[in-house]
Structure formats: structure tokens, C-alpha cells
Amino acid sequence: MQHESPIYYDIFGIPGFHVNLSNIIMLTVAALIVFCIGFFSARNLKMKPSGMQNAFEWIIDFIKNTISSTMDWKTGERFFGLGITIFLLIFVSNMLGIPFMIVNHETHELWWKSPTADPVITMTFAVMVIVLTHFYGIKMKGIKEYGKDYLRPVPFLLPLNIIEEFANTLTLGMRLFGNLYAKEILLTLLTGIGGASILGAAGAGIPMIAWQGFSIFIGAIQAFIFLMLTMVYLSHKVLDEH
Amino acid sequence: MPEVITWGDVVFSIVTFIILLLLLRRFAWGPIMNVMKEREEHISSEIENAEKHRKDAEKYVEEQRLEVERAKEEAQTIIENAKKTSEKQGEDIINQSRAEAERLKESAQADIAREKEQAIAELREEVGSLSVMIASKIIEKELDEKEQQQLIEDYVKEAGGRL
């Protein structure tokens, strides 16, 4: 089963400015869902929380704890918004591809999927996070200290330190992409088997359920890992390690 | 897998991310975190209040305890005083009555003595005159004045000694 992406070339007449419409739609849907979760949680705020507010407060505490585990809360407070947005957006994106999948059979274009199963999206987030770590590193420690960090712990590790930055970016994005892409592939295969014959449907039913359950687990874990690594990289750049 | 890098997605995802971040800050975790902070403050102030009330209550209890003790002591002294006063009063009453009795007895004795004196004197006079009358009647002729007088006095003395 080979799925194509609905790519539209040269948007707005700008050469090389291509757009994967599926990614755009799915990302918008994910962002809308995240916003709705947040908005409806915060609609009826009470001192004695109930229902959605409780759930969202749990999420806030969870993000807080994750940040606190990598740096002190006074430093980490400014990254809270980044953390909660990244976590919720990636988590919801991961979940989107699990229940179903929409494919245009004539053109084999894949419309409904996890936007995080596309390397462009994940690498965008990864690069954005790494750029932010550099930005905050320079902002909070000064350009001199920031530069000196490349010569630590010993100067001859400079090349390794530079490579590390690229490696971090690549692994951060590719880990998320790889996991989610594998999830989508396996779901597609199982759907293919299940849709092929009655016997296939009988055989694929249980693995399908199992894999969907496992996908939820993968999605949650990967969102958490992305959040955790974001905070770890930030704390590396932001904190004095002496 | 796309054959080209879709830069449009890159721009779109970053823009979406930033918009989502701002919206969430404005509508979701911003207000919720405010409420959480408010609640934290509320709880800590409540705890402080409770602590203060507990201390106040302890203070009041201690005050009440002292008050009760003082009241007890006061009651004790009042009872003791009353006892002492009553004893003294009783004694006084007894003493007074005793003195009164003594006085009454003495006055009664004095009265008796005086009455007795009076009676004796009266009697003596009476007897004197009576004797004189009797004697004068009996021995008018035989005795002279002098002997007569002598005789009367003797009799009177005799009578007085007998009385």
C-alpha cells in the first residue's frame, strides 16, 4: 500500500514554497482540539475545581513537575508555556492518527493521519526547540558564557560539541517521526489485511486493537519524551553547570 | 514520504504553534494558573488563620482555668471568713448573755439586801414604839423616866439581835 501526500507546488507563486495540504489540515485540527480542551477547561474557573478544570490542572502540574525535574522552577517558569503547548500539540497530533485514516483511493492521497508522522513537521518542531535553546542560552548567560560552553569540559571537544547540536536536533525530530510513522505504517497494513477478506478481518481484528492500544501508549510516551528532552536541552544551555 | 521539502508546512506549523501558544496562555493555562495561585494563597492564609484561632482558643482556655481557680480560692476564703465571723458572733452572744445574767443576778441581790435593810429598820421602829407604848402602859406608875428608857433599849437590842 503506497500512500501519496497531497502536495501542492509553488504556493502564492513562490518557487520552492510547496505545501502538504494534509499536514496543514491535520495540524490545524490538532491545534483546534488543544485549544478547545484548554478553553473549555478554563471556562468556568472555581476555587474548588471540578471536571475539566481538575484535568487541566493535573496537566499543568505534570508539566511543572517535568520542568522542575530538569531545572529549578524559577528559571523554568518562563518555559512553561512552551512546554505545555509542545506537549499538548504533539500528544493530540499523535492521537489523531489512531482511530481512523482517510485516504483518497483514486489518487492514493493520504488526508487524515497524525501530522507528527511527517518528518517535515517533526523536524520543524525539533529545529524550533533547538533554536530556542540557543536563543535562551545567549539571552540568559550572555554571548561569552554561551560561547565558552562549546569549550567545556575541555577545549578539544569543540567539534564534538558542535556535532552534538546537530545530532540533538536530528534525533529529537527523527525519534518522534520514526515512532509515529511506524505506527501509521502498521495501522495501514493491518487495515489492508482486515479489508482484504473475511479471514483477514478475523485475523487482523485482535492485532489491530492491540496495536491501537500500543499506539496510544507510544503517542503519550513520545509526547512526554519530546517535552522532557526540550527541557533538558534548555536547561543545558540555560543553567550554569558549576 | 514526500520527495520535496514542503517549506509551506514549516512556516505553517511554526505559525500555528505560536498562535496556539498565545491562545492557550490567554484562555487556558494563564487563568487556570492564576486560580491555582489564588487557591494556594487562600489555603495558606486559611492555615494561618486556623493556627491563630487555635492559639487564641488555647489562651482563652488557660484564662478560663485561672479564672475558675481564682473563683474557687475566693469561695474558700469567703467560707472561712463566714465560719470565723459566726464563731465570734456566737461567742459574743454567749459572753453578752452571761454578763447580762451576772448583772441581773447582782441587781436582784442588791434589791433583796436593800429590801431587807428597809424591813429591819421599819420593824425596829415599829417594835420600838410598840414597846414604848406597852411598857408605858404596864409600868407607868412604878418606873421613872430613866429606868424606863434603859429597859426599852435593852428589849429593843434583844429584839434586834434576834432578827
Coordinates of C-alpha atoms in Angstrom, one line a residue, chain A residues 31-198:
Chain A
A31 CA -4.3 22.9 17.3
L32 CA -8.1 23.4 17.4
I33 CA -8.6 20.4 19.7
V34 CA -5.9 21.5 22.0
F35 CA -7.3 25.0 22.1
C36 CA -10.8 23.6 22.8
I37 CA -9.5 21.4 25.6
G38 CA -7.8 24.4 27.2
F39 CA -10.6 26.8 26.5
F40 CA -13.4 24.6 27.9
S41 CA -11.2 23.7 30.9
A42 CA -10.8 27.3 31.8
R43 CA -14.3 28.5 31.1
N44 CA -15.8 28.0 34.5
L45 CA -12.9 28.6 36.9
K46 CA -13.6 27.9 40.5
M47 CA -11.6 27.8 43.7
K48 CA -12.9 24.3 44.2
P49 CA -12.1 22.7 40.8
S50 CA -14.3 20.1 39.2
G51 CA -14.3 18.1 36.0
M52 CA -12.3 19.6 33.1
Q53 CA -10.6 22.2 35.3
N54 CA -9.3 19.4 37.5
A55 CA -7.9 17.5 34.5
F56 CA -6.2 20.6 33.1
E57 CA -4.7 21.4 36.5
W58 CA -3.4 17.9 36.5
I59 CA -1.7 18.6 33.2
I60 CA -0.3 21.9 34.4
D61 CA 1.1 20.1 37.5
F62 CA 2.5 17.4 35.3
I63 CA 4.3 19.9 33.0
K64 CA 5.5 21.8 36.1
N65 CA 7.0 18.7 37.6
T66 CA 8.7 17.7 34.4
I67 CA 10.3 21.2 34.1
S68 CA 11.2 21.1 37.8
S69 CA 13.0 17.8 37.3
T70 CA 15.5 19.4 34.9
M71 CA 15.9 22.9 36.4
D72 CA 14.7 25.0 39.3
W73 CA 11.2 26.4 38.9
K74 CA 12.4 30.0 39.0
T75 CA 14.3 29.5 35.8
G76 CA 11.9 27.1 34.3
E77 CA 8.8 29.1 34.8
R78 CA 9.3 31.1 31.6
F79 CA 9.4 27.8 29.6
F80 CA 6.1 26.6 30.9
G81 CA 4.1 27.9 28.0
L82 CA 6.4 26.4 25.5
G83 CA 6.3 23.1 27.4
I84 CA 2.6 22.8 27.7
T85 CA 1.9 23.8 24.1
I86 CA 4.5 21.4 22.8
F87 CA 3.3 18.6 24.9
L88 CA -0.4 19.0 24.2
L89 CA 0.0 19.7 20.5
I90 CA 2.3 16.7 20.0
F91 CA 0.1 14.4 22.2
V92 CA -3.1 15.3 20.4
S93 CA -1.3 15.1 17.0
N94 CA -0.1 11.6 17.9
M95 CA -3.6 10.5 18.9
L96 CA -5.3 11.9 15.7
G97 CA -4.0 9.1 13.5
I98 CA -5.1 6.3 15.8
P99 CA -8.9 5.9 15.4
F100 CA -9.1 6.1 11.6
M101 CA -7.4 7.2 8.4
I102 CA -8.8 8.9 5.4
V103 CA -7.3 8.0 2.0
N104 CA -8.4 9.1 -1.4
H105 CA -8.5 5.8 -3.3
E106 CA -8.2 7.2 -6.8
T107 CA -5.1 9.2 -6.2
H108 CA -3.8 7.3 -3.1
E109 CA -3.6 10.6 -1.3
L110 CA -3.5 10.3 2.5
W111 CA -5.6 13.0 4.1
W112 CA -6.3 12.1 7.7
K113 CA -3.2 10.9 9.7
S114 CA -1.0 12.1 12.5
P115 CA 0.8 15.2 11.4
T116 CA 3.7 14.1 13.5
A117 CA 4.1 11.1 11.2
D118 CA 5.6 13.6 8.7
P119 CA 9.3 14.4 9.1
V120 CA 8.9 18.0 8.0
I121 CA 6.6 18.7 10.9
T122 CA 8.7 16.9 13.5
M123 CA 11.9 18.4 12.2
T124 CA 10.3 21.8 12.3
F125 CA 9.4 21.4 15.9
A126 CA 12.9 20.0 16.7
V127 CA 14.7 22.8 15.0
M128 CA 12.4 25.4 16.6
V129 CA 13.2 23.9 20.1
I130 CA 17.0 23.8 19.4
V131 CA 17.0 27.4 18.1
L132 CA 15.1 28.4 21.2
T133 CA 17.7 26.7 23.4
H134 CA 20.4 28.7 21.7
F135 CA 18.3 31.9 22.0
Y136 CA 17.7 31.5 25.7
G137 CA 21.3 30.4 26.3
I138 CA 22.6 33.6 24.8
K139 CA 19.9 35.7 26.4
M140 CA 20.3 34.4 30.0
K141 CA 24.0 33.7 30.1
G142 CA 25.5 36.2 27.7
I143 CA 27.2 35.6 24.4
K144 CA 30.5 35.0 26.1
E145 CA 29.4 32.3 28.5
Y146 CA 27.4 30.8 25.8
G147 CA 30.4 30.6 23.5
K148 CA 32.6 29.2 26.3
D149 CA 30.2 26.3 26.8
Y150 CA 31.4 24.9 23.5
L151 CA 34.9 24.5 25.0
R152 CA 33.7 22.7 28.0
P153 CA 34.6 20.4 29.7
V154 CA 37.9 20.5 27.7
P155 CA 38.6 22.7 24.6
F156 CA 39.4 19.8 22.2
L157 CA 35.8 18.6 22.4
L158 CA 34.7 21.7 20.4
P159 CA 34.0 19.7 17.2
L160 CA 32.0 17.1 19.2
N161 CA 30.0 19.8 20.9
I162 CA 29.1 21.3 17.6
I163 CA 28.2 18.0 16.1
E164 CA 26.1 17.3 19.3
E165 CA 23.9 20.3 18.5
F166 CA 23.0 18.9 15.1
A167 CA 22.7 15.4 16.4
N168 CA 20.3 16.6 19.1
T169 CA 18.2 18.3 16.5
L170 CA 18.1 15.3 14.2
T171 CA 17.4 12.8 16.9
L172 CA 14.7 14.9 18.6
G173 CA 12.8 15.3 15.3
M174 CA 13.5 11.8 13.9
R175 CA 12.7 9.9 17.0
L176 CA 9.2 11.4 17.0
F177 CA 8.8 10.9 13.3
G178 CA 10.1 7.4 13.3
N179 CA 7.8 6.2 16.1
L180 CA 4.7 7.8 14.6
Y181 CA 5.5 6.8 11.1
A182 CA 5.9 3.2 12.2
K183 CA 2.7 3.4 14.0
E184 CA 0.9 4.7 10.9
I185 CA 2.5 2.1 8.6
L186 CA 1.5 -0.8 10.8
L187 CA -2.0 0.6 11.2
T188 CA -2.2 0.9 7.4
L189 CA -1.0 -2.7 6.9
L190 CA -3.5 -4.1 9.4
T191 CA -6.3 -2.1 7.8
G192 CA -5.2 -3.5 4.4
I193 CA -5.3 -7.1 5.7
G194 CA -8.6 -6.5 7.5
G195 CA -10.2 -5.0 4.4
A196 CA -9.0 -7.7 2.1
S197 CA -11.1 -10.7 3.1
I198 CA -13.3 -12.0 5.9

